[in-house]
Amino acid sequence: MRPRRIEEKRTIRTALWGILVFAAAWLAEWLIPLQGTDPRVFLTIYILLGSCCTAASFAIFSQGWLLFSHKLSRYRLYTAALFLCVAVFDLLQTLCLMGVPLLGTGMNESDALWLSLLSKALLTAGVFYIYSLKDFMVHISHKSAVFSVTAVATAMAVAVFIGWRRELPQLVVDGQLSPVVRYAVLLIGLAALGGVASIVYRGRKERAPSLLIIIRALLYVAIGQALMMSADSMYEIGFLLGSLSSGMSYYLLLKGVYRLTIEDPFREQQRMEAKMNFLAFHDDLTGLPNKRRLTEQLGKLMMERNSGKTGVVVFNINRFKNINDSLGHQAGDRLLQLVGDRLKRNTLPKEELFSMGGDEFALIMPSLADVETAIRRIRSLMEMFEEPLTIDDGDYHITLCAGVAVYPEDGDTAAQLVQHADTAVHHAKDYGLDVRHFVPSMQRKAKERLKLENDLRKALERREFYLEYQPLVSLETGEIVGMEALLRWKHPKRGNVSPQEFIPLAEESGQIVQLGEWVLRTACKQNKAWQDAGYKPICVSINLSMRQFLQPHLADSIGQILQEIGLDPKYVELEITESMTFDKETAFEQLRRLKELGVFISIDDFGTGYSSLHYLKNMPIDRLKIDRSFVNEVMSDHNDAAIVSTIASMAHHLQLKVTAEGVENEEQLRFLKEQRCHEGQGYYFSKPVPPADFEKAFLLH
C-alpha cells in the first residue's frame, strides 16, 4: 500500500507542476526574451532531446524483446512493439533535424515536425489502447508474429511518409507554426488525457503503483502539448518547454514499463516464493514449524559433532478425537492453537517446538545428559496442562502423552528418530502411559539388505523386472491423456519387492543408470507398439534418477533410443525431482539439451524440495506434479490444502501444467478441480496395472 501512496502523491505533484509550468511559460516570454537567440541553439536542444527519446524508445522495446523473453504479458509485448515504431519515427525526426538526407531526399523543419507529431500521436494512442485492455500472459510464439507485423507496418508507414511528404501541408511557414500544428497537439493532448482517464477507470478499485507512473508520463505529454499550443514558432520557450515535457514522458514510460512488466512480476514472484516456503515449513493452523522443518533442524543438530545427545519428543493430545467430534472442528482447531501456545511459552531457550500435524507436537531437546533427564523435562511440561484451557467461554482439562527417542542410541538419521519417537508415543497411548522411551525390538536387518543388493545385480539379466502403467486423467474431460511407467521387481523368493526398498539400493550401487535405460527403452517400445496397433497416441511419463540426470550424454542416449524405436519425442515426458536442480547451471544445460529433443519435462513430487521460484520460472519445464503427501490430507489438513492451492496458482502464473498425484477419493478430486489442476493420478482412477490390463481398460475404449 505504501508504494502506491507514494506514486499517487507524485502523480498529484506532476499535475500541479504542469499548471505552474504552463503559467510560467506565459511569463517567460517577457522575463526571458529569446527572439534574438540563434535558432541553432534550439535545434541542438531538439536534436539532443530526440536522441534521448530514441534511446528510451529502443530501451522499452528491448525490455520486451530480450529480457526474460520466454515469459510475456500482453502489456509488455504490445508496449515493446509500439515503442519499436515510435523509436523509428523519433530517429527519423532527429536525423531530419540534423540535416541528414534520407533515401536521397532533402528534409526540412516541416518534415521533422510531422515526424514528431506522428511519433507523439502514435505513442499516446497506443498507450491509451494498450492500457485500456486487460493484461494476461501470452505464448512465446506470439512474440515473433507481433514484432514481424510491427516491423512491416512501420516500414510501410515510413515509405508512405517519404513518398507522400510533399503532399502534406507545410507545418512551418515563414518560421511560424501553421494552425494544423495546434489542432494536432490538441488532439494528442486529449488522447493523453483519455489514456489517463482509461487507466484511472480500470484501476478504480485496485491500481498498481507502476500504472501511476504511466499516468504521470501521459500527464507530461498532455502538459507538453498544452505548452506547444501557446507557441507561434519552434524557437519560442513555450515550444521548447513543451518538447522537454514530452521528452520527460519517455523517461517515465521507460520506468513505468520496467516496473509493470519486469519489477512488479519479479516482486510478486518473490512474494509467492516466500509464502510457499512458509507454508512448506510451517503449520498453517498453529504457525509452528512443521514436520519437514523438524527433520531439517534435527539433521543439522546431528551433524554437529559436539552437540552431544539430542532428544526428540512427540506429544499427543489424549482423547482429541472425542473433543473434536463433540465441540466441532472449529473448537478443535482452537484447542490445537492453545496447546501449541502453552507448549511454546514453556519451552527453554535451546528447545524448539514443532507441529506434527493433527493432534501431535514435537520438541527437540539438545545437549541431553541422559534419557531420565528428558523424561523429567517432559513431565514438567505436562504439568503445565493441569490448568484448564478456555474455549468459547468453557474450561476444558486435557492431558498429553509423549514418546521420546534419543540420538545416537535410537537412530542415526533424523527421519528414524522422528519415526521412533512417534512409535513410542503411540505405544504410550495404547497402554495408557504418560511417557514412553523408544526401545528397538531387534537390530537392523543388515545382512538381508546386503543379500537384496546382490540379488538386484542379477535381476535385470534374469528378467525379473517389469513395468506397470498408471493413467493420467484430465480433470476437465475425464479422458486418459497420458500414463506413467512404474518399475516393479518380482523376486523369485521374496515375491514383489517394494520400489521404496530396491530403488535406493540401485541408486547407491550405481545400477540405477542401467536400470533407468531399460525402463526408458521398454516404456517407449510399449507406447510405440500401442500406437502401431491403432490406439490413440498418448504420452508416457518416465522417471529419471539423479545419477541418470547427471550423465553428460543423457540427451544423446535418449535421442538414439527414440530414433531406434521410431517414437515421436512429443509422446515422451521425463520426470525429474526438485533435488536434481540444486546445481543450477548443470540442471539448466541438461534440461535445455533434453528439450531440444522435443520431449516434455516435469518436476515430480513438487513441494517437498527447495526449488527457488526465481530459477523455476526460467527452467525449460512443462509441468509440476504435486506430491501425494500434500494431496492425501488435503481435505483434513488446512496447511496441505493451502500448499496445493499455492502450487496450482503458481503453476498457472508460470504457464505450466499441474498434475496432482495420489488422488484417492471424490472429495480430493472436487478440491483439485476447484484449484484448476489440469490432470490427476491416483487410485481413484486406477492403481498401476500391467500393460495388458492397461490396454484393455483404457485403450480399447
XYZ file of C-alpha atoms in Angstrom:
701
model
C 0.000 0.000 0.000
C 2.840 2.372 0.790
C 4.433 2.392 -2.733
C 1.020 3.160 -4.218
C 0.529 6.170 -1.927
C 3.972 7.466 -2.858
C 3.172 7.196 -6.571
C -0.242 8.842 -6.040
C 1.425 11.822 -4.355
C 3.937 12.077 -7.178
C 1.131 11.982 -9.745
C -0.708 14.812 -7.989
C 2.529 16.810 -7.817
C 3.009 16.252 -11.550
C -0.405 17.759 -12.311
C 0.307 20.775 -10.081
C 3.756 21.144 -11.617
C 2.188 21.185 -15.077
C -0.139 24.022 -14.129
C 2.748 26.034 -12.679
C 4.987 25.443 -15.691
C 2.184 26.361 -18.075
C 1.717 29.657 -16.208
C 5.476 30.213 -16.053
C 5.771 29.743 -19.824
C 3.479 32.699 -20.408
C 5.533 34.871 -18.062
C 8.802 33.672 -19.576
C 8.012 35.371 -22.871
C 8.563 38.675 -21.058
C 11.105 37.580 -18.461
C 13.356 35.662 -20.866
C 13.476 37.312 -24.303
C 14.532 34.567 -26.728
C 13.543 36.192 -30.016
C 17.140 37.005 -30.851
C 18.514 33.604 -29.873
C 20.291 31.733 -32.656
C 17.887 29.014 -33.971
C 20.812 26.588 -33.990
C 20.716 26.611 -30.168
C 17.111 25.386 -30.286
C 17.970 22.832 -32.976
C 20.825 21.484 -30.858
C 18.480 21.032 -27.893
C 15.858 19.368 -30.092
C 18.478 17.020 -31.562
C 19.743 16.026 -28.100
C 16.184 15.561 -26.892
C 15.294 13.480 -29.945
C 18.348 11.289 -29.382
C 17.321 10.685 -25.757
C 13.749 9.865 -26.786
C 15.009 7.457 -29.447
C 17.282 5.732 -26.924
C 14.445 5.463 -24.385
C 12.105 4.009 -27.017
C 14.660 1.394 -28.040
C 15.212 0.556 -24.342
C 11.475 -0.056 -23.860
C 11.468 -2.209 -26.995
C 14.476 -4.177 -25.718
C 12.722 -4.958 -22.425
C 10.007 -6.782 -24.313
C 12.232 -8.431 -26.902
C 15.324 -9.507 -24.978
C 14.771 -9.730 -21.209
C 13.016 -12.892 -19.942
C 11.651 -13.342 -23.454
C 10.098 -16.737 -22.642
C 7.548 -15.149 -20.274
C 5.442 -12.392 -21.862
C 2.355 -10.455 -20.832
C 0.137 -8.641 -23.305
C 1.061 -5.241 -21.815
C 4.741 -5.963 -22.169
C 4.581 -7.391 -25.699
C 2.341 -4.717 -27.195
C 4.191 -1.868 -25.450
C 7.513 -3.140 -26.794
C 6.066 -3.377 -30.313
C 4.591 0.125 -30.018
C 7.905 1.662 -28.998
C 9.752 -0.051 -31.827
C 7.597 2.005 -34.174
C 7.923 5.161 -32.018
C 11.708 4.747 -31.938
C 11.879 4.660 -35.740
C 9.859 7.884 -36.088
C 11.897 9.619 -33.358
C 15.121 8.543 -35.050
C 13.941 9.877 -38.420
C 12.924 13.166 -36.790
C 16.350 13.526 -35.152
C 18.170 12.748 -38.409
C 15.932 15.216 -40.195
C 16.813 17.995 -37.705
C 20.481 17.146 -38.207
C 20.069 17.677 -41.942
C 20.789 14.064 -42.875
C 19.261 13.281 -46.317
C 17.001 10.239 -46.095
C 16.913 7.991 -49.165
C 18.298 10.800 -51.272
C 15.558 13.265 -50.328
C 16.118 16.524 -48.521
C 14.084 17.005 -45.347
C 13.087 20.301 -43.754
C 11.703 21.569 -40.438
C 8.137 20.860 -41.534
C 9.025 17.208 -42.183
C 10.721 16.957 -38.785
C 7.643 18.410 -37.118
C 5.383 15.968 -38.965
C 7.544 13.069 -37.752
C 7.411 14.421 -34.187
C 3.627 14.749 -34.272
C 3.224 11.271 -35.762
C 5.503 9.860 -33.058
C 3.571 11.519 -30.213
C 0.208 10.617 -31.746
C 1.276 7.001 -32.080
C 2.634 6.994 -28.508
C -0.494 8.435 -26.870
C -2.988 6.474 -28.961
C -1.003 3.264 -28.474
C -0.649 3.659 -24.702
C -4.337 4.647 -24.490
C -5.346 1.466 -26.343
C -2.940 -0.986 -24.686
C -3.609 0.029 -21.083
C -7.357 0.104 -21.605
C -7.143 -3.661 -22.184
C -6.886 -6.404 -19.585
C -3.403 -7.824 -19.145
C -2.682 -11.562 -19.362
C 0.161 -13.899 -20.269
C 0.706 -14.680 -23.966
C 2.547 -17.570 -25.558
C 6.142 -17.032 -26.640
C 5.233 -17.890 -30.243
C 3.050 -14.758 -30.299
C 6.138 -12.563 -29.971
C 7.606 -13.144 -33.427
C 4.246 -12.589 -35.108
C 3.603 -9.283 -33.310
C 7.067 -7.884 -33.968
C 7.021 -9.030 -37.594
C 3.721 -7.234 -38.209
C 5.037 -4.156 -36.366
C 8.257 -4.070 -38.398
C 6.395 -4.408 -41.710
C 3.779 -1.802 -40.730
C 6.484 0.638 -39.575
C 8.484 0.195 -42.773
C 5.367 0.778 -44.878
C 4.427 3.877 -42.839
C 7.917 5.354 -43.292
C 7.849 4.597 -47.021
C 4.424 6.228 -47.397
C 5.574 9.299 -45.467
C 8.728 9.752 -47.529
C 6.845 9.193 -50.773
C 3.911 11.476 -49.967
C 5.508 14.070 -47.702
C 5.351 16.748 -50.420
C 1.567 16.340 -50.496
C 1.290 17.113 -46.781
C 0.553 20.663 -45.583
C 3.593 22.689 -44.577
C 3.637 22.991 -40.798
C 6.233 25.786 -40.742
C 5.563 28.812 -42.964
C 7.993 31.738 -42.786
C 9.197 30.458 -39.429
C 5.679 30.372 -37.972
C 3.671 27.304 -36.996
C 0.547 26.649 -39.067
C -2.866 26.159 -37.407
C -2.597 22.438 -38.280
C 0.050 22.115 -35.552
C -2.278 23.491 -32.898
C -5.071 21.122 -33.913
C -2.634 18.183 -33.912
C -1.131 18.923 -30.485
C -4.649 19.479 -29.126
C -5.721 16.018 -30.309
C -2.532 14.448 -28.938
C -3.077 16.136 -25.577
C -6.691 14.951 -25.462
C -5.567 11.412 -26.322
C -3.064 11.553 -23.454
C -5.768 12.704 -21.035
C -8.043 9.978 -22.404
C -5.344 7.444 -21.588
C -5.153 8.822 -18.046
C -8.931 8.550 -17.660
C -8.937 4.990 -19.036
C -6.242 3.776 -16.640
C -7.880 5.537 -13.680
C -11.244 3.963 -14.536
C -9.878 0.434 -14.976
C -7.911 0.723 -11.727
C -10.599 2.435 -9.651
C -10.645 -0.472 -7.168
C -7.002 -1.559 -7.168
C -4.277 0.254 -9.080
C -0.667 -0.894 -9.304
C 1.941 1.773 -8.443
C 3.567 1.163 -11.838
C 0.363 2.257 -13.602
C 0.525 5.552 -11.710
C 3.935 6.108 -13.313
C 2.308 5.551 -16.735
C -0.335 8.120 -15.739
C 2.399 10.626 -14.860
C 4.010 10.043 -18.245
C 0.734 10.753 -20.037
C 0.260 13.897 -17.939
C 3.690 15.093 -19.051
C 2.645 14.513 -22.665
C -0.572 16.484 -22.117
C 1.340 19.309 -20.390
C 3.831 19.362 -23.244
C 1.093 19.669 -25.852
C -0.568 22.491 -23.892
C 2.741 24.381 -23.766
C 3.273 23.885 -27.508
C -0.162 25.350 -28.234
C 0.973 28.592 -26.626
C 3.874 28.960 -29.083
C 3.832 30.522 -32.563
C 7.241 29.178 -33.514
C 9.548 26.258 -32.821
C 12.018 28.809 -31.468
C 9.897 30.034 -28.557
C 10.208 28.989 -24.928
C 6.691 27.507 -24.883
C 7.518 25.083 -27.684
C 10.883 24.287 -26.085
C 9.342 23.571 -22.668
C 6.615 21.527 -24.325
C 9.199 19.404 -26.106
C 11.140 18.920 -22.864
C 7.938 17.931 -21.030
C 7.090 15.397 -23.736
C 10.656 14.102 -23.554
C 10.280 13.634 -19.802
C 7.339 11.346 -20.516
C 9.694 8.907 -22.279
C 11.752 8.510 -19.116
C 8.631 7.904 -17.056
C 7.271 5.438 -19.602
C 10.585 3.583 -19.547
C 10.442 3.489 -15.750
C 6.758 2.561 -15.652
C 7.019 -0.191 -18.250
C 10.033 -1.633 -16.416
C 8.116 -1.609 -13.137
C 4.956 -3.020 -14.682
C 6.460 -5.762 -16.842
C 9.642 -6.780 -15.018
C 9.985 -5.444 -11.468
C 6.364 -5.962 -10.333
C 6.144 -9.563 -11.652
C 9.514 -10.303 -10.057
C 8.351 -8.919 -6.693
C 5.132 -10.928 -6.985
C 7.226 -13.995 -7.718
C 9.311 -13.314 -4.594
C 6.138 -12.886 -2.537
C 4.753 -16.189 -3.799
C 8.075 -17.881 -3.104
C 8.134 -16.554 0.464
C 4.529 -17.634 1.001
C 5.163 -21.084 -0.392
C 8.341 -21.535 1.640
C 6.471 -20.551 4.790
C 3.596 -22.919 4.032
C 6.003 -25.731 3.179
C 7.791 -25.480 6.529
C 5.084 -24.198 8.897
C 1.736 -25.424 10.087
C -0.989 -23.139 8.773
C -3.162 -23.524 11.873
C -0.705 -23.034 14.743
C 2.020 -21.123 12.900
C 4.608 -23.531 14.322
C 7.365 -25.109 12.201
C 6.111 -28.393 10.747
C 7.453 -31.913 10.400
C 9.569 -31.034 7.374
C 11.322 -28.299 9.351
C 11.695 -30.701 12.287
C 13.559 -33.202 10.110
C 15.748 -30.434 8.702
C 16.641 -28.919 12.092
C 17.254 -32.324 13.624
C 19.575 -33.228 10.766
C 21.613 -30.068 11.378
C 21.963 -30.857 15.084
C 23.054 -34.397 14.329
C 25.783 -33.086 12.017
C 27.277 -31.047 14.864
C 29.776 -33.471 16.386
C 29.961 -31.640 19.712
C 26.212 -31.373 20.219
C 26.079 -34.469 22.460
C 22.850 -36.378 22.866
C 19.747 -34.947 21.244
C 16.236 -35.940 22.223
C 13.119 -35.849 20.068
C 9.791 -35.823 21.894
C 6.407 -36.324 20.248
C 3.364 -35.147 22.257
C -0.132 -36.429 21.554
C -3.390 -34.977 22.929
C -5.372 -37.705 24.655
C -8.984 -38.121 23.503
C -8.627 -35.316 20.980
C -10.978 -37.033 18.536
C -13.744 -37.064 21.145
C -13.174 -33.362 21.863
C -13.156 -32.554 18.144
C -16.334 -34.530 17.458
C -18.267 -33.170 20.428
C -17.257 -29.495 20.236
C -16.818 -29.239 16.471
C -13.827 -28.754 14.198
C -13.592 -25.033 14.889
C -13.222 -25.674 18.616
C -10.789 -28.496 17.860
C -8.641 -26.126 15.827
C -8.752 -23.593 18.654
C -7.677 -26.309 21.097
C -4.654 -27.146 18.936
C -3.697 -23.469 18.853
C -3.963 -23.157 22.645
C -1.928 -26.324 23.251
C 0.735 -25.107 20.832
C 0.833 -21.689 22.521
C 1.165 -23.171 26.007
C 3.940 -25.551 24.990
C 5.711 -22.741 23.143
C 5.579 -20.401 26.146
C 7.158 -23.038 28.395
C 9.985 -24.239 26.157
C 13.560 -23.479 27.169
C 15.781 -21.221 25.004
C 17.606 -24.139 23.347
C 14.474 -26.196 22.793
C 12.359 -25.880 19.667
C 8.694 -26.803 19.242
C 7.112 -28.152 16.045
C 3.675 -29.169 14.841
C 3.481 -32.718 13.505
C 0.037 -32.158 12.038
C -3.217 -33.368 13.519
C -3.075 -33.588 17.311
C 0.685 -34.113 17.627
C 3.535 -31.777 18.519
C 7.272 -32.435 18.580
C 10.052 -30.965 20.697
C 13.804 -31.053 20.092
C 15.893 -31.276 23.282
C 19.572 -30.645 22.505
C 22.543 -31.440 24.772
C 20.810 -34.082 26.889
C 22.679 -35.748 29.753
C 20.587 -38.930 29.644
C 17.101 -40.279 28.930
C 15.983 -39.770 32.535
C 16.674 -36.031 32.198
C 14.499 -35.930 29.091
C 11.647 -37.759 30.833
C 11.747 -35.369 33.826
C 11.615 -32.412 31.460
C 8.683 -33.941 29.538
C 6.697 -34.437 32.748
C 7.347 -30.836 33.806
C 5.817 -29.683 30.512
C 2.825 -31.962 31.033
C 2.226 -30.352 34.423
C 1.556 -27.083 32.589
C -1.740 -28.610 31.415
C -3.114 -29.086 34.913
C -4.635 -25.653 34.347
C -7.681 -25.877 32.034
C -7.863 -24.386 28.545
C -10.646 -21.884 27.809
C -12.584 -22.408 24.579
C -15.782 -20.461 23.843
C -16.189 -19.430 27.498
C -15.798 -23.038 28.653
C -12.883 -24.548 30.594
C -11.554 -27.900 29.412
C -8.975 -30.135 31.073
C -6.771 -32.106 28.715
C -3.853 -34.492 29.168
C -0.917 -35.341 26.958
C 1.123 -38.451 26.383
C 4.648 -38.429 24.981
C 7.234 -40.595 23.269
C 10.961 -39.885 23.198
C 13.877 -41.082 21.075
C 17.482 -40.049 21.718
C 20.323 -39.633 19.263
C 22.566 -41.552 18.738
C 21.181 -44.559 20.655
C 17.776 -44.715 18.978
C 18.608 -43.819 15.390
C 21.270 -42.364 13.158
C 19.062 -40.256 10.887
C 16.559 -37.513 11.588
C 13.740 -39.465 9.934
C 14.480 -42.512 12.092
C 14.445 -40.517 15.323
C 11.140 -38.850 14.483
C 9.624 -42.163 13.456
C 10.855 -43.892 16.613
C 9.551 -41.092 18.860
C 6.193 -41.309 17.095
C 6.169 -45.079 17.596
C 6.887 -44.543 21.296
C 4.046 -42.048 21.802
C 1.541 -44.397 20.191
C 2.807 -47.184 22.436
C 2.289 -44.901 25.446
C -1.193 -44.004 24.235
C -2.167 -47.639 23.659
C -1.016 -48.684 27.134
C -2.282 -45.589 28.994
C 1.203 -44.334 29.922
C 2.291 -40.709 30.146
C 5.823 -41.116 28.665
C 7.491 -43.919 26.784
C 11.130 -44.180 25.625
C 11.674 -45.972 22.319
C 13.116 -49.489 22.666
C 14.091 -51.292 19.453
C 12.828 -54.836 19.283
C 15.624 -56.049 17.050
C 18.724 -54.978 15.176
C 18.565 -53.730 11.652
C 18.458 -56.416 9.019
C 21.830 -55.516 7.536
C 22.527 -58.982 6.181
C 19.149 -59.098 4.476
C 19.773 -55.718 2.872
C 23.166 -56.866 1.548
C 21.607 -60.016 0.099
C 18.926 -57.950 -1.596
C 21.589 -55.744 -3.195
C 23.362 -58.812 -4.606
C 20.078 -60.149 -5.987
C 19.419 -56.745 -7.537
C 22.589 -57.010 -9.631
C 21.321 -60.215 -11.242
C 17.654 -59.260 -11.530
C 17.924 -57.402 -14.847
C 19.589 -60.210 -16.747
C 17.165 -62.676 -15.160
C 14.266 -60.546 -16.464
C 12.733 -60.159 -13.029
C 11.818 -56.517 -13.669
C 8.615 -55.449 -15.375
C 6.630 -52.236 -15.868
C 3.171 -51.256 -14.765
C 1.311 -48.234 -16.081
C -0.883 -45.773 -14.219
C -3.149 -43.416 -16.205
C -3.034 -39.619 -16.088
C -6.584 -38.299 -16.351
C -7.748 -34.883 -17.499
C -9.770 -33.412 -14.626
C -11.770 -31.316 -17.086
C -12.837 -34.022 -19.552
C -12.145 -37.279 -17.701
C -10.153 -38.567 -20.676
C -6.896 -40.514 -20.410
C -4.211 -38.080 -21.562
C -1.102 -39.948 -20.510
C 0.410 -42.726 -18.442
C 3.303 -43.118 -16.048
C 5.617 -46.113 -16.385
C 6.417 -47.570 -12.947
C 9.179 -50.094 -12.309
C 8.363 -53.323 -10.450
C 10.563 -56.202 -9.230
C 9.258 -59.713 -8.725
C 11.866 -61.519 -6.655
C 11.886 -65.310 -7.199
C 11.796 -65.962 -3.421
C 10.528 -62.767 -1.777
C 7.863 -62.017 -4.336
C 7.165 -58.373 -5.149
C 9.774 -56.060 -3.605
C 8.657 -52.516 -2.816
C 10.231 -49.802 -5.026
C 10.905 -47.840 -1.820
C 13.174 -50.709 -0.856
C 15.108 -51.503 -4.048
C 15.290 -48.088 -5.773
C 17.550 -46.571 -3.038
C 19.744 -49.678 -3.283
C 20.027 -49.249 -7.040
C 20.916 -45.562 -6.547
C 23.643 -46.340 -4.015
C 25.163 -49.170 -6.066
C 25.076 -47.280 -9.371
C 22.824 -49.858 -11.044
C 20.125 -47.227 -11.445
C 21.658 -45.912 -14.690
C 21.414 -49.265 -16.457
C 18.018 -49.894 -14.886
C 16.764 -46.450 -15.919
C 17.807 -47.007 -19.533
C 15.907 -50.322 -19.523
C 12.790 -48.572 -18.221
C 13.056 -45.852 -20.875
C 13.554 -48.291 -23.732
C 10.812 -50.675 -22.559
C 8.234 -47.925 -21.944
C 8.907 -46.276 -25.310
C 8.685 -49.627 -27.123
C 5.347 -50.335 -25.467
C 3.993 -46.884 -26.327
C 5.113 -47.261 -29.948
C 3.536 -50.733 -30.148
C 0.207 -49.349 -28.929
C 0.371 -46.537 -31.467
C 1.156 -49.010 -34.265
C -1.876 -51.031 -33.149
C -4.042 -48.011 -33.951
C -4.739 -46.722 -30.456
C -4.942 -43.005 -29.781
C -1.387 -41.691 -29.171
C -0.750 -40.606 -25.584
C 2.343 -39.503 -23.700
C 4.302 -41.872 -21.460
C 5.997 -40.414 -18.364
C 9.316 -41.887 -17.258
C 11.183 -41.071 -14.047
C 14.835 -40.067 -14.256
C 17.117 -40.768 -11.307
C 19.744 -38.341 -10.054
C 22.568 -40.458 -11.473
C 20.852 -40.644 -14.855
C 20.200 -36.917 -14.930
C 23.864 -36.145 -14.281
C 25.047 -38.328 -17.190
C 26.782 -35.939 -19.667
C 25.478 -37.794 -22.744
C 21.948 -38.408 -21.455
C 20.241 -36.403 -24.217
C 22.222 -38.180 -26.950
C 21.381 -41.564 -25.440
C 17.655 -40.800 -25.193
C 17.622 -39.368 -28.711
C 19.249 -42.519 -30.063
C 16.738 -44.773 -28.259
C 13.782 -42.789 -29.616
C 15.242 -42.904 -33.114
C 15.771 -46.674 -32.939
C 12.225 -47.268 -31.717
C 10.673 -44.687 -34.053
C 8.672 -42.951 -31.321
C 7.928 -39.251 -31.735
C 9.577 -37.368 -28.794
C 6.354 -35.442 -28.148
C 4.902 -38.653 -26.714
C 7.591 -38.885 -24.021
C 7.681 -36.972 -20.736
C 10.722 -37.151 -18.467
C 10.145 -36.626 -14.741
C 12.842 -35.150 -12.517
C 12.766 -34.196 -8.834
C 13.459 -30.800 -7.268
C 16.720 -32.052 -5.746
C 18.144 -32.570 -9.232
C 18.115 -28.810 -9.822
C 20.376 -27.869 -6.897
C 23.290 -27.334 -9.305
C 21.514 -24.683 -11.360
C 23.956 -24.384 -14.244
C 24.248 -28.141 -14.787
C 20.492 -28.624 -14.487
C 19.677 -25.802 -16.911
C 22.103 -27.100 -19.510
C 20.889 -30.697 -19.213
C 17.247 -29.627 -19.414
C 17.989 -27.452 -22.423
C 19.536 -30.397 -24.272
C 16.595 -32.638 -23.381
C 14.072 -30.028 -24.545
C 15.904 -29.782 -27.874
C 14.948 -33.426 -28.437
C 11.285 -32.420 -28.291
C 10.358 -34.316 -25.110
C 8.335 -32.844 -22.253
C 9.848 -32.187 -18.821
C 8.021 -32.309 -15.495
C 9.094 -31.853 -11.876
C 7.851 -34.807 -9.820
C 6.939 -34.675 -6.103
C 6.879 -30.876 -6.298
C 6.684 -29.035 -2.969
C 8.871 -31.427 -0.981
C 12.190 -29.901 -2.051
C 13.776 -26.477 -2.096
C 13.157 -25.136 -5.595
C 13.660 -21.396 -5.846
C 10.907 -19.831 -7.914
C 13.451 -17.389 -9.269
C 15.145 -20.317 -11.028
C 11.986 -22.323 -11.569
C 10.352 -19.674 -13.731
C 13.357 -19.705 -16.072
C 13.612 -23.504 -16.332
C 12.588 -25.162 -19.599
C 9.916 -27.309 -17.942
C 6.318 -28.042 -18.865
C 4.624 -29.488 -15.785
C 4.590 -29.572 -11.972
C 3.398 -32.759 -10.266
C 2.122 -32.028 -6.752
C 3.452 -34.592 -4.297
C 0.935 -37.116 -2.980
C 1.846 -36.226 0.628
C 0.037 -32.897 0.155
C -2.950 -34.387 -1.691
C -3.535 -37.200 0.847
C -4.586 -34.864 3.673
C -5.918 -32.016 1.561
C -9.433 -32.368 2.983
C -8.358 -32.593 6.636
C -5.173 -30.518 6.838
C -5.541 -26.781 6.188
C -1.803 -26.489 5.679
C -1.713 -29.094 2.881
C -4.775 -27.535 1.245
C -3.090 -24.127 1.272
C 0.097 -25.591 -0.219
C -1.790 -27.340 -3.048
C -3.711 -24.141 -3.793
C -0.496 -22.093 -3.848
C 1.333 -24.558 -6.117
C -1.601 -24.661 -8.553
C -1.828 -20.866 -8.613
C 1.917 -20.550 -9.143
C 1.857 -23.119 -11.972
C -0.870 -21.169 -13.773
C 1.111 -17.960 -13.249
C 4.161 -19.601 -14.835
C 2.009 -21.116 -17.621
C 2.856 -24.661 -16.558
C 0.634 -27.726 -16.486
C -0.102 -29.027 -12.992
C -0.827 -32.659 -12.115
C -1.935 -33.896 -8.692
C -0.626 -37.277 -7.564
C -2.274 -39.576 -5.036
C -5.931 -38.793 -5.834
C -7.938 -41.360 -3.885
C -11.491 -40.067 -3.434
C -14.222 -37.836 -4.842
C -13.650 -35.065 -2.266
C -9.994 -34.701 -3.246
C -10.973 -34.679 -6.926
C -13.525 -31.929 -6.357
C -10.998 -29.806 -4.455
C -8.364 -30.255 -7.177
C -10.865 -29.223 -9.854
C -11.580 -26.067 -7.872
C -7.837 -25.318 -7.880
C -7.831 -25.757 -11.700
C -5.384 -28.664 -11.688
C -5.071 -29.992 -15.215
C -4.581 -33.716 -14.561
C -4.920 -36.194 -11.733
C -3.244 -39.506 -10.997
C -4.003 -42.000 -8.272
C -6.000 -44.978 -7.060
C -9.279 -43.098 -7.543
C -8.757 -43.558 -11.281
C -6.676 -46.728 -11.277
C -3.814 -48.387 -9.497
C -0.720 -49.147 -11.626
C -1.567 -52.145 -13.835
C 0.322 -54.436 -16.249
C 0.387 -53.488 -19.967
C -2.338 -55.953 -20.975
C -4.718 -54.660 -18.295
C -3.931 -51.041 -19.183
C -4.677 -51.736 -22.841
C -7.945 -53.442 -22.021
C -9.137 -50.833 -19.512
C -8.001 -47.575 -21.082
C -7.049 -48.012 -24.739
C -9.692 -50.324 -26.183
C -12.439 -47.946 -25.023
